[in-house]
JSON list of C-alpha atoms in Angstrom, two decimals:
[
{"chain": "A", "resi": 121, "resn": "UNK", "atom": "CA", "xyz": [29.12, 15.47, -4.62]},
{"chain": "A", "resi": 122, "resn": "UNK", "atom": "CA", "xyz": [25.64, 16.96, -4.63]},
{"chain": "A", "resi": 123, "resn": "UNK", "atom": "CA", "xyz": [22.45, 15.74, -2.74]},
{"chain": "A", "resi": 124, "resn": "UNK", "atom": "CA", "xyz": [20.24, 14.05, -4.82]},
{"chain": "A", "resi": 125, "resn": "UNK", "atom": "CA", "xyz": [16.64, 14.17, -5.34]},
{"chain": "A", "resi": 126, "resn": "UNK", "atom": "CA", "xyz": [16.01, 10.65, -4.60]},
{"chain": "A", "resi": 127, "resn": "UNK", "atom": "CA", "xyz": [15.00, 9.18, -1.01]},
{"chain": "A", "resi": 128, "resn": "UNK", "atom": "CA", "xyz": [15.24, 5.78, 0.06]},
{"chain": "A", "resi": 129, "resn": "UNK", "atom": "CA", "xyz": [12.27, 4.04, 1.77]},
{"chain": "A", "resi": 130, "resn": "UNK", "atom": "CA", "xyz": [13.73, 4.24, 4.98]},
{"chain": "A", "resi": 131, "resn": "UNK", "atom": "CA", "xyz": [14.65, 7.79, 4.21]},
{"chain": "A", "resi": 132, "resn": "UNK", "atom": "CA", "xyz": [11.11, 8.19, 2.99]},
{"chain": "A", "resi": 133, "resn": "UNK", "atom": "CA", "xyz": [9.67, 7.29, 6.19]},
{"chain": "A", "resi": 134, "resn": "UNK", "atom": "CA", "xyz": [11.63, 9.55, 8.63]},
{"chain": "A", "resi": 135, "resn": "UNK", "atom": "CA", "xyz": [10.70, 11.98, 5.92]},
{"chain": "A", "resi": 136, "resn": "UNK", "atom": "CA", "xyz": [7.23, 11.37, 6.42]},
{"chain": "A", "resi": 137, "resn": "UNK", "atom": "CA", "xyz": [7.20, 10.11, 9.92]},
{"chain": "A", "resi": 138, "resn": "UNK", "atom": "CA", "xyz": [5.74, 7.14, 9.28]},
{"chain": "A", "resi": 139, "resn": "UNK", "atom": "CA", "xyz": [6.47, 3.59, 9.44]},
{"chain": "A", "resi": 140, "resn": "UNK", "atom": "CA", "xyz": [8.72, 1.84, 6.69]},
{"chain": "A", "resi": 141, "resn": "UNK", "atom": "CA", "xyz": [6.15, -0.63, 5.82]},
{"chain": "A", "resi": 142, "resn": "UNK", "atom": "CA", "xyz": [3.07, 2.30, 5.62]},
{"chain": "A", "resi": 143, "resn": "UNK", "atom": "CA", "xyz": [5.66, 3.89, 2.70]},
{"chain": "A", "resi": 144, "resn": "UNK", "atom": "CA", "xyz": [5.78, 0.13, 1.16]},
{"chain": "A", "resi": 145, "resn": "UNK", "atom": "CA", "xyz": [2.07, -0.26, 0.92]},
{"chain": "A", "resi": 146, "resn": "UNK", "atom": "CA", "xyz": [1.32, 3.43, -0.26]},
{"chain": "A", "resi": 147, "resn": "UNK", "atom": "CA", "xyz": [4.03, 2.41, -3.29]},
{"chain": "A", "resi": 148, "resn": "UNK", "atom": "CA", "xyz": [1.95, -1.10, -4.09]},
{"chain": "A", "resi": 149, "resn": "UNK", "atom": "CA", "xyz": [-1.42, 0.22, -3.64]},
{"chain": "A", "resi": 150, "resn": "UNK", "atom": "CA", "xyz": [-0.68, 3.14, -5.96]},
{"chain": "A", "resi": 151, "resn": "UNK", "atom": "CA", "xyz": [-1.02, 5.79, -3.44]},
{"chain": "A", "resi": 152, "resn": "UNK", "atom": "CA", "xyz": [2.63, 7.10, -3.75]},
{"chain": "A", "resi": 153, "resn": "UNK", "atom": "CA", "xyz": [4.87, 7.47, -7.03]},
{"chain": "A", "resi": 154, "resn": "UNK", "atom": "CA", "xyz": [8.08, 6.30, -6.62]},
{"chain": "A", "resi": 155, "resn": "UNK", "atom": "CA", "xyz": [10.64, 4.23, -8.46]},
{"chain": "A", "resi": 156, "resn": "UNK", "atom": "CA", "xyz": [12.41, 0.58, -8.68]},
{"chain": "A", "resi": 157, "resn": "UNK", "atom": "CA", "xyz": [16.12, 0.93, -9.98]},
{"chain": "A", "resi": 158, "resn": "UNK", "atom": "CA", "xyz": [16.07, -0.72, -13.48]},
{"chain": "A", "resi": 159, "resn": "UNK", "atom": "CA", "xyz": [12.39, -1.31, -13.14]},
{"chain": "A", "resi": 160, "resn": "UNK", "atom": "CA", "xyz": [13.50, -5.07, -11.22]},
{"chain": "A", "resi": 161, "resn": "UNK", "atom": "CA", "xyz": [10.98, -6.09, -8.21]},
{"chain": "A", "resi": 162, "resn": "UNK", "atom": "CA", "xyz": [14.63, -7.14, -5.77]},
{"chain": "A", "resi": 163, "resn": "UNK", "atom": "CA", "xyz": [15.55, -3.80, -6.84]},
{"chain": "A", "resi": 164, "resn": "UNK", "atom": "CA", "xyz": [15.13, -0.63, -3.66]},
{"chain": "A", "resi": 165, "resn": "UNK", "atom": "CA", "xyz": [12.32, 1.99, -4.02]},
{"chain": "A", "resi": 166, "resn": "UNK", "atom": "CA", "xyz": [13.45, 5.37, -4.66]},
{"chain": "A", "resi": 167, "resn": "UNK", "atom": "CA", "xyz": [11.09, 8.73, -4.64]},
{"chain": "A", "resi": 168, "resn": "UNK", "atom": "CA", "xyz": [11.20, 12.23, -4.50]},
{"chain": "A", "resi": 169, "resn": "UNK", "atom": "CA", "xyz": [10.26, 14.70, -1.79]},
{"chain": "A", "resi": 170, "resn": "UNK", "atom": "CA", "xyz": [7.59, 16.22, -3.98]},
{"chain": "A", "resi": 171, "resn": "UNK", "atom": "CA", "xyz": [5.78, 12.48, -4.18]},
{"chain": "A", "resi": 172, "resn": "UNK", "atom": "CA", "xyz": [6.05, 12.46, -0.55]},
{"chain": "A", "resi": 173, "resn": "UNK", "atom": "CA", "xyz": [4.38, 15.52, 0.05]},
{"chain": "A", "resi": 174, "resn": "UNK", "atom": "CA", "xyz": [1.59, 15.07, -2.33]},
{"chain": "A", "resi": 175, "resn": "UNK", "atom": "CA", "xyz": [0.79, 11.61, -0.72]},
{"chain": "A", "resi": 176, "resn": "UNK", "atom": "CA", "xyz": [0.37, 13.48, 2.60]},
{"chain": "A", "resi": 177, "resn": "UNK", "atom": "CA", "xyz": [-1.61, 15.90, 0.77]},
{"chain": "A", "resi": 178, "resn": "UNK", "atom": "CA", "xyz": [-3.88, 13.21, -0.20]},
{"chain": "A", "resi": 179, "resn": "UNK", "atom": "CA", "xyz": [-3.09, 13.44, -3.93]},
{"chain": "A", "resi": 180, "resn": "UNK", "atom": "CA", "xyz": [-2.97, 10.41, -6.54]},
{"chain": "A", "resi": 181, "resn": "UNK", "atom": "CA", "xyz": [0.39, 10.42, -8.14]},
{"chain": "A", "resi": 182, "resn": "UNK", "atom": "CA", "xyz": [-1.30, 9.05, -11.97]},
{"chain": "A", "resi": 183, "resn": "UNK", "atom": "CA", "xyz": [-3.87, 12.13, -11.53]},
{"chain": "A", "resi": 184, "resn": "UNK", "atom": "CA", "xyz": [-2.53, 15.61, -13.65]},
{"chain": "A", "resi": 185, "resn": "UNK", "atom": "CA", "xyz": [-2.76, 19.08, -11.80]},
{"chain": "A", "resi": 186, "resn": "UNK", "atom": "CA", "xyz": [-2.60, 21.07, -15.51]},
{"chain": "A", "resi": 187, "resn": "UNK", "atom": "CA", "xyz": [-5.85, 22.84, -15.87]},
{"chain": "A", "resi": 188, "resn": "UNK", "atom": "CA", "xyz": [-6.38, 21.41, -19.23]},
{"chain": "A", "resi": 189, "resn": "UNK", "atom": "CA", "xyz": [-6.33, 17.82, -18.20]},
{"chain": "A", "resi": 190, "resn": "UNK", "atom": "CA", "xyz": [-7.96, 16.56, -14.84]},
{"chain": "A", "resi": 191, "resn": "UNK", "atom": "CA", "xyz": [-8.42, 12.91, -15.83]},
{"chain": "A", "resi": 192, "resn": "UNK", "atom": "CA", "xyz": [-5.84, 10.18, -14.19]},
{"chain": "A", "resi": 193, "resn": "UNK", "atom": "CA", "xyz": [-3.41, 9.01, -16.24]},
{"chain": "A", "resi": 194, "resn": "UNK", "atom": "CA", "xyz": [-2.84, 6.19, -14.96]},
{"chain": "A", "resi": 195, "resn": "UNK", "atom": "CA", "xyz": [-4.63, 3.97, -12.12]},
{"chain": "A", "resi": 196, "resn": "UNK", "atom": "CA", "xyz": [-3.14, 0.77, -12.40]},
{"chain": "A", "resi": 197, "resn": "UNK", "atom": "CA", "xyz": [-3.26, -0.62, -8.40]},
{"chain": "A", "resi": 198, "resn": "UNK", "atom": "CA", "xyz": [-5.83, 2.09, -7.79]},
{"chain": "A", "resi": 199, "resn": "UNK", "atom": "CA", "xyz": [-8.20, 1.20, -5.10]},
{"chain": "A", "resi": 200, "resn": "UNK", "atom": "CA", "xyz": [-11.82, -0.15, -6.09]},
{"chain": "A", "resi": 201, "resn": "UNK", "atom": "CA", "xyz": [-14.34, 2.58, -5.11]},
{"chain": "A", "resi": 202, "resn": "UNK", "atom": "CA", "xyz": [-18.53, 2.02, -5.05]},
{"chain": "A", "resi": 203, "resn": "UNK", "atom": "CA", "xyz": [-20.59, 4.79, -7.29]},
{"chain": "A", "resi": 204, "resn": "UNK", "atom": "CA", "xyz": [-20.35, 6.50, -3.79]},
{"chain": "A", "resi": 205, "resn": "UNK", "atom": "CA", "xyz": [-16.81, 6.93, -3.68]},
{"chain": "A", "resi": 206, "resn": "UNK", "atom": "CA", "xyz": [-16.33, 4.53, -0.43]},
{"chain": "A", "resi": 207, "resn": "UNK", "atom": "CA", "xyz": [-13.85, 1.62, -0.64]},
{"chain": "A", "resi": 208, "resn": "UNK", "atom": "CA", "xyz": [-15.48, -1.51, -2.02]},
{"chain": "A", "resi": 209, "resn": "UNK", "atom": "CA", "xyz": [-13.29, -4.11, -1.07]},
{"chain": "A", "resi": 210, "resn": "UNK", "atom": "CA", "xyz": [-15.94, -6.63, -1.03]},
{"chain": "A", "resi": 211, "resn": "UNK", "atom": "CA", "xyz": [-15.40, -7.28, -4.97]},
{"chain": "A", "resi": 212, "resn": "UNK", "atom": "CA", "xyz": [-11.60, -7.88, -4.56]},
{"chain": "A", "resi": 213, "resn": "UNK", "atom": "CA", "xyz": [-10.61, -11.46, -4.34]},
{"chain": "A", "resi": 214, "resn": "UNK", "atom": "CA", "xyz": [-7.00, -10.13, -2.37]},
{"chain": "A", "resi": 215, "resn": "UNK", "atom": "CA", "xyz": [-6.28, -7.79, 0.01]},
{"chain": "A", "resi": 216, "resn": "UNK", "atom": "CA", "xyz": [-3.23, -6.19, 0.98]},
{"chain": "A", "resi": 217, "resn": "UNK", "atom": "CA", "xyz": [-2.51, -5.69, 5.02]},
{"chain": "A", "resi": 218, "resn": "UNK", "atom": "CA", "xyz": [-4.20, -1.94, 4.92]},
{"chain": "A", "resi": 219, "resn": "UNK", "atom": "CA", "xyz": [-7.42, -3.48, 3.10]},
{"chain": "A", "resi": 220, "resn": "UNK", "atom": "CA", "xyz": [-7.51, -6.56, 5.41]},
{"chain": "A", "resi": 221, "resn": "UNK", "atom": "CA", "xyz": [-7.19, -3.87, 8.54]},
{"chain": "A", "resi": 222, "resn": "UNK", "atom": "CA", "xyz": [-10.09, -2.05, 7.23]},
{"chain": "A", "resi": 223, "resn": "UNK", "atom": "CA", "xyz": [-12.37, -4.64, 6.86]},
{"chain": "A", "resi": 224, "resn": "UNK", "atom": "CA", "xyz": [-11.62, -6.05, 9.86]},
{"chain": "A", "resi": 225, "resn": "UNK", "atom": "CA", "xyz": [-11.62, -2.43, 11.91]},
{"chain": "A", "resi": 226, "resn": "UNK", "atom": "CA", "xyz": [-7.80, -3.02, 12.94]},
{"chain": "A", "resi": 227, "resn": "UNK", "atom": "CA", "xyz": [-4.34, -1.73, 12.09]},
{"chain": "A", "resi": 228, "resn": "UNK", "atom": "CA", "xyz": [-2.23, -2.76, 9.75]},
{"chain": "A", "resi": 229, "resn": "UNK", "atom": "CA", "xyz": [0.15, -3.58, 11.89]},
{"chain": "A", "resi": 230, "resn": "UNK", "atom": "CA", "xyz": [-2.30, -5.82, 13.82]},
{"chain": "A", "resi": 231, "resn": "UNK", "atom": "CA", "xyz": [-3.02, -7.64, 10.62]},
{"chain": "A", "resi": 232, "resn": "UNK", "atom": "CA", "xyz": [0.69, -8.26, 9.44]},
{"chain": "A", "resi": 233, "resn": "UNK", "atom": "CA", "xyz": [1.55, -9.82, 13.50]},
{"chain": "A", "resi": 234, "resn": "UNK", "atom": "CA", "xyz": [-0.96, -11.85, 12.86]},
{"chain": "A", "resi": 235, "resn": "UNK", "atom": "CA", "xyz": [0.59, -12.76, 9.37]},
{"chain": "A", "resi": 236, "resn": "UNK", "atom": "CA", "xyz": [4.06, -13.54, 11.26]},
{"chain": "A", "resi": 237, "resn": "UNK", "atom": "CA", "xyz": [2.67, -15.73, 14.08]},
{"chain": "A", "resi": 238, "resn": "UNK", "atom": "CA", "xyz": [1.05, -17.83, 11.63]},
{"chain": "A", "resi": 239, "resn": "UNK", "atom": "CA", "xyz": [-2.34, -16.65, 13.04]},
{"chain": "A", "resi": 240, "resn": "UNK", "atom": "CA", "xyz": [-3.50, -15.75, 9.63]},
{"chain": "A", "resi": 241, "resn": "UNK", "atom": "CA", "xyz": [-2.37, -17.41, 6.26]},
{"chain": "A", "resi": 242, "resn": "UNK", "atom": "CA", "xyz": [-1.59, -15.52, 3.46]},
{"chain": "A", "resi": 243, "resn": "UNK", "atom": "CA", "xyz": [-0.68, -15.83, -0.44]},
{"chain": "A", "resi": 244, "resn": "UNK", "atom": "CA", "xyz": [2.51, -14.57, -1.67]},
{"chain": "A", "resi": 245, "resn": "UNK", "atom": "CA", "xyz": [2.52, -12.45, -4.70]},
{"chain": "A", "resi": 246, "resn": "UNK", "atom": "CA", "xyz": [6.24, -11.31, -5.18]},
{"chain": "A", "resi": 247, "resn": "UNK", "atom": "CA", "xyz": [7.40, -9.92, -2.27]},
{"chain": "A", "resi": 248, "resn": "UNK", "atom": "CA", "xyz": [3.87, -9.20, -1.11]},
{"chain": "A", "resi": 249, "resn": "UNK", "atom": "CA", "xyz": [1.82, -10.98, 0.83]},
{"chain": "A", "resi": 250, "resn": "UNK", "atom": "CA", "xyz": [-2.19, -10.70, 0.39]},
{"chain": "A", "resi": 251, "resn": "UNK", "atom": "CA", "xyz": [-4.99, -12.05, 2.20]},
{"chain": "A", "resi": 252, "resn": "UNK", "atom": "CA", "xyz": [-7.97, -14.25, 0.68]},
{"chain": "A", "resi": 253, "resn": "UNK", "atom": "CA", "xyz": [-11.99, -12.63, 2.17]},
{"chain": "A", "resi": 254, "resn": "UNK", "atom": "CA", "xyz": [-12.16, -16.58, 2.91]},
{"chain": "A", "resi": 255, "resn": "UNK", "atom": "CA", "xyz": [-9.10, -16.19, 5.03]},
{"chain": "A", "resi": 256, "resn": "UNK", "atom": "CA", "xyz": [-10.15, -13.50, 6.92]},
{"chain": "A", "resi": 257, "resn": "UNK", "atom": "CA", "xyz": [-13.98, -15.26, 7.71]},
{"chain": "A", "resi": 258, "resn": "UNK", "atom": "CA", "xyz": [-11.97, -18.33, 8.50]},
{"chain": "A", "resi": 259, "resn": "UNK", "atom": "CA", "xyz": [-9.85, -16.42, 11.12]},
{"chain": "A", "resi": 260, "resn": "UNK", "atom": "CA", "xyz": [-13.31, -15.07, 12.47]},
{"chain": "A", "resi": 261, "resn": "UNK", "atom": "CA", "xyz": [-15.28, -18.61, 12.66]},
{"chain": "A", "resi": 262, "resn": "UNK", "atom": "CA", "xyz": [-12.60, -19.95, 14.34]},
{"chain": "A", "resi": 263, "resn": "UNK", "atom": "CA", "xyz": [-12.49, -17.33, 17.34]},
{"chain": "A", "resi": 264, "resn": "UNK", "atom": "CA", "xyz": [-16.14, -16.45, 17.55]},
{"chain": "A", "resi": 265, "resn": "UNK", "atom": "CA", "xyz": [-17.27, -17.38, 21.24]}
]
């Protein structure tokens, strides 16, 4: 039997040293290329080495490296950037845990704890959860002092 190409998420994270759940929200935001089995949401992610590596590089997976073409293919989940090229997550209506972190100046981690002690409520969009910018000032009224 021969190795294949293909990494599970969990093998995707040792990979990477990272988290499981960072290697989940690169593949919904767009940040990472990598593959359902049979295109089905239940189904595992599966992804390549060379995906890997080129997310730690920094690279967009729908962006082409041929000299001829430099223009993304495809930006589907891509983040919303101002004219300045900084995140503007002030137009989005949801936010993921990384985007909710940001604005907040916390970790993701921090943000998705606070998700699971029912500290901050969330919407449900598949098997993701997302955060409403009404949520998040909520969550701030409420423990201002």
């Amino acid at each position: 039997m021969t190795a294949s190409p293909w990494m599970t998420t969990k093998e995707a994270a040792e990979y990477a040293r990272v988290n499981p759940h960072t290697i989940y929200d690169a593949l919904r935001a767009g940040e990472l290329k990598g593959h359902q089995i049979n295109g089905k949401a239940s189904n595992p992610w599966l992804m390549t080495a060379e995906s890997i590596d080129a997310w730690i590089r920094g690279e967009k997976p729908g962006v082409s490296k041929s000299p001829e073409s430099n223009r993304p293919r495809q930006e589907i989940l891509a983040p919303v950037r101002s004219k300045s090229g900084e995140s503007d997550l002030g137009s989005k209506l949801l936010l993921n845990a990384l985007e909710a972190a940001e604005l907040l100046g916390v970790s993701d981690t921090t943000i998705r704890e606070l998700w699971g002690a029912g500290h901050l409520r969330f919407v449900r969009i598949g098997k993701g959860r997302k955060v409403t910018r009404a949520e998040l000032e909520r969550f701030i009224t409420e423990r201002e002092v």
